[in-house]
Amino acid sequence: MTLENGWEMVVGLEVHTELKTATKMFCGCANSFGSEPNTNVCPVCLGLPGSLPVLNERAIELAMAIGMALHSRIAPSTFHRKNYFYPDMPKDFQISQYDLPINSGGYLDLPDGSRVSIERAHLEEDTGKSTHLGGSGRIHGADRSLVDYNRSGVPLVEIVSGPDIRSSAQARAYAMELRGILIATGASDGRMEEGSMRIDANVSVRQSADPFGTRCEIKNLNSLRSLQRAIDYEAQRQVELIEAGGTVRQETRHWDEILAVTSTMRIKEEADDYRYFREPDLVDLAPDQAWQDRVRGELPAMPAERRAKLSSRLNEPSDAQVGAVEVVIDLGLDPFVHAAIDHGVDPSLALARAANELAAGLDGITRLSHEAFSVTLSMEQGGELSATQAKTVLGELLARGGDPKAVAAAKGFEQLSSDTLGATVAELIVQYPDEWARYRDGDEKLAQFFIGQVMKLTKGQANGKAVVGELQARR
Amino acid sequence: MKSAAQIAREVQSGATSASVELEASLAAVRARNEELNVFLHVDEEGARAAASRIDDRVARGETVGPLAGVPIAIKDNLCQAGIPTTCSSRILEGWRPPYNATVIDRLVEAGAVPVGKTNLDEFAMGSSTENSAFGPTRNPLDITRVPGGSSGGSAAAVAADMTPIALGSDTGGSIRQPAALCGLVGVKPSYGLVSRYGLIAFASSLDQIGPLSKTVLDSAILLEVIAGHDPMDSTSLPEPSPSLVAHVDDGVAGKRVALVRELVEGADPDVVASVERATVALKDAGATIIELSIPEFRLGLSAYYLIAPAEASSNLARFDGVRYGLRVDADDVTAMMEATRTAGFGAEVKRRIMLGTYALSAGYFDAYYGQALKVRTQMIDAFHRAYQQADLLIGATAPSVAFEFGAKTSNPMAMYLSDVFTIPTNLAGEAAVSVPFGTGEAGLPIGVQLLGPGRSEAQLLAAARVLEIADGRP
Amino acid sequence: MGSPLRREDVAYVAKLARLTLSDAELDMFTEQLGQVLAHAEDMGALNLENVVATAHPFGLINVVRDDIVRPSLEREVVLAMAPDARDGRFAVPRIMGEAP
Ligand SMILES: [Mg+2]
Ligand SMILES: [Zn+2]
């Protein structure tokens, strides 16, 4: 969507990501999704009187890793208390970094070549989760609410971008690229639907080159689709409001997925007096060079770099292949592709099998070695397996593991003997004289027809290249 | 009553038993608790079980620990698993924590027998124990007077011979001032020496748990047991418990002791006289005495009454009726929280919550809280300069002997001034001891305060021991 | 230093702190808190522009724990403390608005 009459949208995103630690930010309770309510709680994360927080070392390291991947400066930092009353927050304050975050500055380069600046990426704790009884089950009209503190105290990193984004598509690309980085660093699983990555969007509009307009914050966008639609809706709403002579009021807005509109949630008011002050129960954080170097040394390659590396092994990739590269990088399957190419497999075949068959069987990916993947694809390339058979073997390896050759043998995927193939081809020539004549006269398209018939008769056991060989030999 | 040192020695040798000592303690509680209102809860059953476990261990020939069979009173702002813990507030009435404070675990490990929970000013906010929701505690030495506070219940338990030792907490003088008013030894340890895990926070950057006892040696034993690094408290000093008992008789020969003008300024003449006699006693024991003025101490009260309420306003936010304690129901959750807090907190707690909220609020932060933190820096620097000239400082603990009920309740500022001599130590995170030395008006005890840098507890206790002997308690 | 404390300041602070005050309490607290703040005026006279604020008495840094799971509390124990609980959760009267 583009805005008309010279309007431009200005967007900045705040991405909250839950960190993939074993335990919570300040206590030893398990950080796990989907447990029975209030089973991962202790005096600390319930905010019981007398309890005290102690920082999780792993959470700090993941936050540093995110900062390093975003080219941020890692600096001595402190923790503050953000004070406000809310029932899902056990201490009625949130421990968060404030004026001195662990990561400040930085940038993220998007695949289209644009750069979005990063203002900060700081550590804070998550809250519990409330559900609403009565009414519609939503917060409005409920007569009672129930609170589960399993998520309370789960470590979060909040990544704040500069107001550099100029379209909803760019916002989406930023979110996707950032998600890839979070997954690559091991900081997050990037599952937006489970709330492990949540996005707030600050949206304003202006006449190009004017100063920034008043912004509205859209809270808790939990899918890329919502992000894009909500930004478009909100920008258009502001334009229409201004063009009708109105002014935009600074407020927090809620995106309604079903009605596809944003609506006022809360006007900024004096209740926002959070009375930030230094958290006296925690000491300062000042990671020394050795600690930073260790984290940096463990940092894997980021998506942009991996994308470039993979693309460089493809010969002028088609649009479909560019899409496949995206899928493979996003799912972290590129090491399989590289291993297969190193093993002599055609890059296009390796990419296709990873982007399709491996992507579909991701749950069993730990059962498949790079070696087994490469061997299966070599068998397919050498004609020992048909494409259908190779896919079946991969499916079996992902489901149950094992050795590709043994799996192929067990499935009865013996190579069709050249005698049998020759006999089959001879039979078909007799059966389809017209088609054979046209092929012989140079109509290469008919090769596909004969391959199809051979496959039918051999139940897919034949290798396409071998069929073409037989056909050519008899031309 | 026997000292803790004596009980532990006799229990270990078999000369007495933990159970016998506990029954003596319980009898003393029964005799005077109604009159004095010392204990809010007595855990007879738990204490008897603990005592008999210790007796069994002694019978098996095991070495139990430095507090073998010693009954101890616990200030009711320390969490003890399964035992009602109220902070003397309606808002926590009936709450039983599901966990132990680190100090409770360490006491039990050392063989102590926790007898029950003692009264305090609500959430430790006060200097007389008159702010308790469950009624004031009386001073066992004169029941028309306050025992001091906020650890007034713990001080009264020891002064009334109910237990030989007790735990208190000190945020601005809450161990030392009641120790002074009840004729006891009380120690405010260096910040971070004793784990705060399980201490219901008043002001996190100032709070420390510490001992109250009749003798210097008992405080040394108790502090040695509870001190030392705790991974559950991020502000816990990363070192083992210091050796204190071994140094109690080190004396003060060669030490430089500075009498600080600001630590006697405005005190009653009998109090000033005691401090002066104490300096003479230290000089007689081989110390050099000098006089110092530390003007920064005059700013302590102002900084303290912004910093402590600011932290408290946030620490006490969690008492909202959602997860534990009192709930006063209402139509929506915000109204419920407000009704609960309004009904659950007493006037002094509300006063400090509002003061702290104000000091932190938009537009006032820099002028109040921010400025107070800078004064705190100056206080620390002033102490450092003083310790270049002296090893220890000396002054009064409280401006007067125990005062009468109601004397200061109508004027919060007058009550706050009770802590004027003790507050600087908390702001600087350093150590101080109050030791009884002489008596004043109506024969009531006077406390002399000895102050030292962080980690100087051994030195302070040794100096306190010199005064204890000079005051006729060898 | 800040301006003298007004009645509406106390009312504002009470609202922030979730406390209801009667008119009489409002008067009393305005006077008493005003006295404490007046006493704090002695700090206002100081020039502390170049003084660093101290939030912590000792300068420990980087105090962390290993990322190792420790046992949580039993849910029955947790909910037994609650004034009201249903379906394994803490129950509260309706929540009127989203978290800020
Ligand atoms: Mg945040
Ligand atoms: Zn926990």
Tab-separated table of C-alpha atoms in Angstrom, chain B residues 104-435:
chain	number	residue	atom	x	y	z
B	104	ILE	CA	16.818	-19.027	59.484
B	105	ASP	CA	18.492	-21.881	57.618
B	106	ARG	CA	21.845	-20.854	59.072
B	107	LEU	CA	20.468	-20.619	62.616
B	108	VAL	CA	18.968	-24.077	62.390
B	109	GLU	CA	22.215	-25.441	60.961
B	110	ALA	CA	24.084	-23.947	63.934
B	111	GLY	CA	21.716	-25.659	66.385
B	112	ALA	CA	19.636	-22.635	67.435
B	113	VAL	CA	15.995	-23.100	68.409
B	114	PRO	CA	13.709	-20.391	66.988
B	115	VAL	CA	11.050	-19.763	69.614
B	116	GLY	CA	8.761	-17.352	67.830
B	117	LYS	CA	8.216	-14.123	65.994
B	118	THR	CA	8.563	-10.745	67.689
B	119	ASN	CA	6.664	-7.527	67.365
B	120	LEU	CA	7.974	-4.566	65.377
B	121	ASP	CA	6.906	-1.242	63.988
B	122	GLU	CA	4.822	-2.096	60.936
B	123	PHE	CA	7.205	-3.025	58.099
B	124	ALA	CA	10.051	-1.874	60.384
B	125	MET	CA	8.985	1.746	60.015
B	126	GLY	CA	9.390	3.378	63.383
B	127	SER	CA	11.575	3.866	66.419
B	128	SER	CA	9.296	2.806	69.268
B	129	THR	CA	7.336	-0.316	68.200
B	130	GLU	CA	4.211	1.787	68.708
B	131	ASN	CA	3.399	1.469	65.008
B	132	SER	CA	2.544	-2.234	65.233
B	133	ALA	CA	-0.941	-3.187	64.065
B	134	PHE	CA	-0.959	-5.653	66.950
B	135	GLY	CA	-0.289	-3.166	69.730
B	136	PRO	CA	2.926	-1.702	71.155
B	137	THR	CA	5.622	-3.668	72.952
B	138	ARG	CA	6.542	-2.496	76.432
B	139	ASN	CA	10.073	-1.976	77.654
B	140	PRO	CA	10.732	-4.755	80.192
B	141	LEU	CA	12.903	-2.366	82.221
B	142	ASP	CA	10.057	0.118	82.620
B	143	ILE	CA	6.698	-0.827	81.213
B	144	THR	CA	5.585	2.788	80.905
B	145	ARG	CA	8.239	3.289	78.265
B	146	VAL	CA	8.921	2.126	74.737
B	147	PRO	CA	11.576	-0.477	73.981
B	148	GLY	CA	12.666	1.490	70.912
B	149	GLY	CA	12.189	0.207	67.424
B	150	SER	CA	11.639	-1.071	65.030
B	151	SER	CA	13.153	-4.266	66.484
B	152	GLY	CA	11.440	-3.506	69.813
B	153	GLY	CA	9.995	-6.999	70.222
B	154	SER	CA	13.341	-8.686	69.678
B	155	ALA	CA	15.044	-6.302	72.119
B	156	ALA	CA	12.335	-6.824	74.730
B	157	ALA	CA	12.583	-10.629	74.371
B	158	VAL	CA	16.249	-10.501	75.353
B	159	ALA	CA	15.817	-7.781	77.992
B	160	ALA	CA	12.995	-9.811	79.605
B	161	ASP	CA	15.174	-12.949	79.646
B	162	MET	CA	12.818	-14.792	77.327
B	163	THR	CA	15.684	-15.691	74.981
B	164	PRO	CA	19.386	-14.908	75.334
B	165	ILE	CA	19.652	-13.685	71.738
B	166	ALA	CA	17.412	-12.335	69.020
B	167	LEU	CA	17.529	-11.296	65.398
B	168	GLY	CA	16.562	-7.800	64.371
B	169	SER	CA	16.909	-5.726	61.243
B	170	ASP	CA	18.442	-2.288	60.966
B	171	THR	CA	17.550	0.149	58.174
B	172	GLY	CA	18.234	3.404	60.007
B	173	GLY	CA	19.006	2.251	63.535
B	174	SER	CA	16.345	-0.372	64.162
B	175	ILE	CA	18.711	-2.763	65.949
B	176	ARG	CA	21.015	-0.284	67.689
B	177	GLN	CA	18.385	2.108	69.053
B	178	PRO	CA	16.218	-0.576	70.764
B	179	ALA	CA	19.428	-2.232	71.993
B	180	ALA	CA	20.346	1.093	73.598
B	181	LEU	CA	16.897	1.608	75.108
B	182	CYS	CA	16.751	-1.944	76.495
B	183	GLY	CA	20.347	-2.172	77.755
B	184	LEU	CA	21.597	-4.636	75.120
B	185	VAL	CA	24.352	-5.131	72.609
B	186	GLY	CA	23.153	-4.684	69.026
B	187	VAL	CA	25.076	-4.856	65.774
B	188	LYS	CA	24.303	-3.274	62.399
B	189	PRO	CA	26.592	-5.320	60.137
B	190	SER	CA	28.273	-3.970	57.010
B	191	TYR	CA	25.887	-3.917	54.067
B	192	GLY	CA	26.118	-7.275	52.315
B	193	LEU	CA	27.652	-9.156	55.243
B	194	VAL	CA	24.376	-10.897	56.130
B	195	SER	CA	22.067	-12.197	53.403
B	196	ARG	CA	18.786	-10.316	53.070
B	197	TYR	CA	17.080	-13.249	51.345
B	198	GLY	CA	13.844	-13.745	53.268
B	199	LEU	CA	13.971	-10.382	55.043
B	200	ILE	CA	10.800	-8.561	54.014
B	201	ALA	CA	12.278	-5.447	52.508
B	202	PHE	CA	11.751	-1.973	53.911
B	203	ALA	CA	14.564	-0.145	52.093
B	204	SER	CA	16.671	-2.603	50.138
B	205	SER	CA	19.870	-0.560	49.910
B	206	LEU	CA	19.879	0.117	53.663
B	207	ASP	CA	18.460	-3.021	55.347
B	208	GLN	CA	20.698	-5.407	57.249
B	209	ILE	CA	19.857	-8.233	59.619
B	210	GLY	CA	21.862	-8.329	62.837
B	211	PRO	CA	22.075	-9.662	66.388
B	212	LEU	CA	20.729	-8.426	69.713
B	213	SER	CA	22.113	-9.913	72.916
B	214	LYS	CA	23.065	-9.202	76.508
B	215	THR	CA	26.757	-9.851	75.946
B	216	VAL	CA	29.238	-8.866	73.265
B	217	LEU	CA	30.342	-12.487	72.928
B	218	ASP	CA	26.787	-13.654	72.170
B	219	SER	CA	26.440	-11.072	69.418
B	220	ALA	CA	29.779	-12.200	67.978
B	221	ILE	CA	28.656	-15.841	67.985
B	222	LEU	CA	25.290	-15.065	66.407
B	223	LEU	CA	26.719	-12.739	63.758
B	224	GLU	CA	29.373	-15.263	62.820
B	225	VAL	CA	26.626	-17.852	62.281
B	226	ILE	CA	24.423	-15.706	60.048
B	227	ALA	CA	27.108	-13.836	58.063
B	228	GLY	CA	28.829	-14.995	54.886
B	229	HIS	CA	28.081	-15.098	51.182
B	230	ASP	CA	24.644	-16.189	49.952
B	231	PRO	CA	24.086	-16.751	46.224
B	232	MET	CA	20.384	-15.904	46.688
B	233	ASP	CA	21.230	-12.262	47.442
B	234	SER	CA	22.955	-10.347	44.618
B	235	THR	CA	24.189	-7.749	47.113
B	236	SER	CA	25.786	-10.339	49.392
B	237	LEU	CA	29.532	-9.829	49.849
B	238	PRO	CA	31.430	-12.574	48.013
B	239	GLU	CA	33.342	-13.865	51.021
B	240	PRO	CA	32.900	-16.286	53.916
B	241	SER	CA	31.770	-15.239	57.376
B	242	PRO	CA	34.458	-13.275	59.214
B	243	SER	CA	36.171	-14.583	62.321
B	244	LEU	CA	34.615	-12.603	65.177
B	245	VAL	CA	34.529	-14.758	68.302
B	246	ALA	CA	38.285	-15.308	68.136
B	247	HIS	CA	38.879	-11.549	68.205
B	248	VAL	CA	36.428	-10.476	70.907
B	249	ASP	CA	39.199	-10.046	73.457
B	250	ASP	CA	41.636	-8.283	71.135
B	251	GLY	CA	41.119	-4.992	72.997
B	252	VAL	CA	41.771	-1.510	71.629
B	253	ALA	CA	45.456	-0.987	72.405
B	254	GLY	CA	46.988	1.231	69.711
B	255	LYS	CA	43.645	2.011	68.090
B	256	ARG	CA	42.699	5.569	67.189
B	257	VAL	CA	39.185	6.377	68.316
B	258	ALA	CA	37.457	9.600	67.256
B	259	LEU	CA	34.663	11.159	69.286
B	260	VAL	CA	32.400	12.700	66.672
B	261	ARG	CA	30.794	15.974	67.679
B	262	GLU	CA	27.732	15.413	65.481
B	263	LEU	CA	27.105	12.059	67.185
B	264	VAL	CA	26.454	13.664	70.566
B	265	GLU	CA	25.029	16.972	69.413
B	266	GLY	CA	21.568	17.485	70.881
B	267	ALA	CA	21.722	14.380	73.064
B	268	ASP	CA	20.590	14.536	76.691
B	269	PRO	CA	23.403	15.439	79.132
B	270	ASP	CA	23.333	12.021	80.789
B	271	VAL	CA	23.846	10.417	77.369
B	272	VAL	CA	26.725	12.777	76.527
B	273	ALA	CA	28.305	12.009	79.891
B	274	SER	CA	28.163	8.266	79.205
B	275	VAL	CA	29.834	8.692	75.824
B	276	GLU	CA	32.559	10.786	77.382
B	277	ARG	CA	33.163	8.225	80.117
B	278	ALA	CA	33.313	5.538	77.449
B	279	THR	CA	36.120	7.401	75.653
B	280	VAL	CA	38.004	7.500	78.918
B	281	ALA	CA	37.533	3.746	79.328
B	282	LEU	CA	38.872	3.152	75.819
B	283	LYS	CA	41.820	5.432	76.527
B	284	ASP	CA	42.530	3.505	79.703
B	285	ALA	CA	42.598	0.349	77.601
B	286	GLY	CA	45.300	1.810	75.355
B	287	ALA	CA	43.419	3.652	72.622
B	288	THR	CA	44.241	7.158	71.421
B	289	ILE	CA	41.277	9.483	71.546
B	290	ILE	CA	40.780	12.368	69.161
B	291	GLU	CA	37.813	14.626	68.447
B	292	LEU	CA	36.322	15.082	65.006
B	293	SER	CA	33.547	17.017	63.376
B	294	ILE	CA	31.777	15.420	60.414
B	295	PRO	CA	29.228	18.041	59.313
B	296	GLU	CA	27.858	15.751	56.598
B	297	PHE	CA	26.232	13.668	59.372
B	298	ARG	CA	23.729	16.503	59.862
B	299	LEU	CA	22.367	15.818	56.371
B	300	GLY	CA	21.828	12.136	57.019
B	301	LEU	CA	18.289	12.462	58.285
B	302	SER	CA	17.117	14.397	55.221
B	303	ALA	CA	18.703	11.975	52.772
B	304	TYR	CA	17.446	8.962	54.696
B	305	TYR	CA	13.854	10.152	54.862
B	306	LEU	CA	13.801	10.394	51.068
B	307	ILE	CA	15.826	7.311	50.096
B	308	ALA	CA	14.219	4.864	52.520
B	309	PRO	CA	10.608	5.855	51.733
B	310	ALA	CA	11.363	5.881	47.986
B	311	GLU	CA	12.564	2.289	48.079
B	312	ALA	CA	9.775	1.344	50.480
B	313	SER	CA	7.077	2.776	48.212
B	314	SER	CA	8.187	0.329	45.542
B	315	ASN	CA	8.938	-2.614	47.863
B	316	LEU	CA	5.478	-2.383	49.407
B	317	ALA	CA	3.629	-2.162	46.083
B	318	ARG	CA	3.309	-5.948	45.946
B	319	PHE	CA	0.873	-5.939	48.854
B	320	ASP	CA	-2.096	-5.588	46.546
B	321	GLY	CA	-4.513	-8.342	47.592
B	322	VAL	CA	-3.880	-10.499	44.526
B	323	ARG	CA	-1.569	-13.307	45.616
B	324	TYR	CA	-1.422	-13.467	49.434
B	325	GLY	CA	-2.432	-11.666	52.575
B	326	LEU	CA	-5.404	-9.388	53.046
B	327	ARG	CA	-7.972	-8.745	50.313
B	328	VAL	CA	-10.802	-6.258	50.609
B	329	ASP	CA	-13.058	-7.103	47.701
B	330	ALA	CA	-14.360	-4.555	45.232
B	331	ASP	CA	-15.928	-4.354	41.831
B	332	ASP	CA	-12.792	-4.228	39.757
B	333	VAL	CA	-9.189	-5.097	40.407
B	334	THR	CA	-7.918	-1.524	40.771
B	335	ALA	CA	-10.586	-0.727	43.338
B	336	MET	CA	-9.794	-4.005	45.117
B	337	MET	CA	-6.095	-3.121	45.324
B	338	GLU	CA	-6.873	0.343	46.645
B	339	ALA	CA	-9.387	-0.907	49.216
B	340	THR	CA	-6.960	-3.603	50.352
B	341	ARG	CA	-4.012	-1.270	50.752
B	342	THR	CA	-6.097	1.410	52.432
B	343	ALA	CA	-7.406	-1.082	54.997
B	344	GLY	CA	-4.185	-3.068	55.366
B	345	PHE	CA	-1.540	-0.407	56.010
B	346	GLY	CA	-1.241	1.743	59.120
B	347	ALA	CA	-0.716	5.499	59.108
B	348	GLU	CA	3.082	5.502	59.336
B	349	VAL	CA	3.395	3.064	56.440
B	350	LYS	CA	1.040	5.174	54.342
B	351	ARG	CA	3.004	8.280	55.264
B	352	ARG	CA	6.244	6.766	54.043
B	353	ILE	CA	4.747	5.220	50.920
B	354	MET	CA	3.371	8.617	49.929
B	355	LEU	CA	6.598	10.409	50.789
B	356	GLY	CA	8.579	7.927	48.698
B	357	THR	CA	6.131	8.019	45.824
B	358	TYR	CA	6.358	11.791	45.830
B	359	ALA	CA	10.162	11.781	45.937
B	360	LEU	CA	10.280	9.509	42.872
B	361	SER	CA	7.467	11.081	40.897
B	362	ALA	CA	7.857	12.986	37.667
B	363	GLY	CA	9.101	16.500	38.258
B	364	TYR	CA	10.373	15.933	41.811
B	365	PHE	CA	12.864	13.096	41.291
B	366	ASP	CA	15.937	15.272	40.796
B	367	ALA	CA	15.133	17.680	43.605
B	368	TYR	CA	14.470	14.997	46.188
B	369	TYR	CA	15.542	11.419	45.463
B	370	GLY	CA	18.351	12.408	43.086
B	371	GLN	CA	19.713	14.981	45.525
B	372	ALA	CA	19.504	12.495	48.401
B	373	LEU	CA	21.629	9.988	46.459
B	374	LYS	CA	24.274	12.661	46.031
B	375	VAL	CA	24.214	13.438	49.737
B	376	ARG	CA	24.705	9.734	50.219
B	377	THR	CA	27.887	9.938	48.154
B	378	GLN	CA	29.084	12.812	50.331
B	379	MET	CA	28.304	10.802	53.448
B	380	ILE	CA	30.434	7.908	52.180
B	381	ASP	CA	33.284	10.281	51.328
B	382	ALA	CA	33.049	11.897	54.760
B	383	PHE	CA	33.342	8.509	56.461
B	384	HIS	CA	36.370	7.665	54.315
B	385	ARG	CA	38.077	10.882	55.310
B	386	ALA	CA	37.328	10.215	58.974
B	387	TYR	CA	38.787	6.718	58.747
B	388	GLN	CA	42.063	8.189	57.547
B	389	GLN	CA	42.368	9.794	60.976
B	390	ALA	CA	40.754	7.172	63.143
B	391	ASP	CA	40.148	3.419	63.224
B	392	LEU	CA	36.808	3.757	64.970
B	393	LEU	CA	34.305	6.499	65.689
B	394	ILE	CA	32.337	6.858	68.902
B	395	GLY	CA	29.128	8.663	69.799
B	396	ALA	CA	25.686	8.148	71.219
B	397	THR	CA	23.274	5.594	69.824
B	398	ALA	CA	20.104	7.497	70.753
B	399	PRO	CA	19.611	11.071	72.011
B	400	SER	CA	17.907	9.899	75.210
B	401	VAL	CA	17.045	6.898	77.321
B	402	ALA	CA	13.792	5.049	76.641
B	403	PHE	CA	10.937	7.532	76.297
B	404	GLU	CA	7.333	7.201	77.377
B	405	PHE	CA	4.518	5.900	75.228
B	406	GLY	CA	2.933	8.563	73.071
B	407	ALA	CA	5.778	11.021	73.609
B	408	LYS	CA	6.541	11.257	69.890
B	409	THR	CA	3.596	9.699	68.114
B	410	SER	CA	1.823	12.932	67.274
B	411	ASN	CA	4.855	14.406	65.536
B	412	PRO	CA	6.523	12.152	62.968
B	413	MET	CA	9.504	14.472	62.659
B	414	ALA	CA	10.257	14.171	66.397
B	415	MET	CA	10.148	10.391	66.103
B	416	TYR	CA	12.430	10.468	63.049
B	417	LEU	CA	14.994	12.413	65.087
B	418	SER	CA	15.420	9.341	67.341
B	419	ASP	CA	17.543	7.874	64.547
B	420	VAL	CA	19.710	10.902	63.864
B	421	PHE	CA	22.884	9.225	65.216
B	422	THR	CA	22.363	5.821	63.642
B	423	ILE	CA	21.341	6.764	60.098
B	424	PRO	CA	24.771	7.776	58.688
B	425	THR	CA	26.068	4.212	59.048
B	426	ASN	CA	23.176	2.791	57.008
B	427	LEU	CA	23.591	5.369	54.250
B	428	ALA	CA	27.279	4.493	53.953
B	429	GLY	CA	26.692	0.743	54.205
B	430	GLU	CA	29.163	0.502	57.056
B	431	ALA	CA	29.167	-1.234	60.434
B	432	ALA	CA	28.247	-0.068	63.934
B	433	VAL	CA	27.627	-1.535	67.363
B	434	SER	CA	25.582	-0.225	70.271
B	435	VAL	CA	26.803	-1.331	73.682
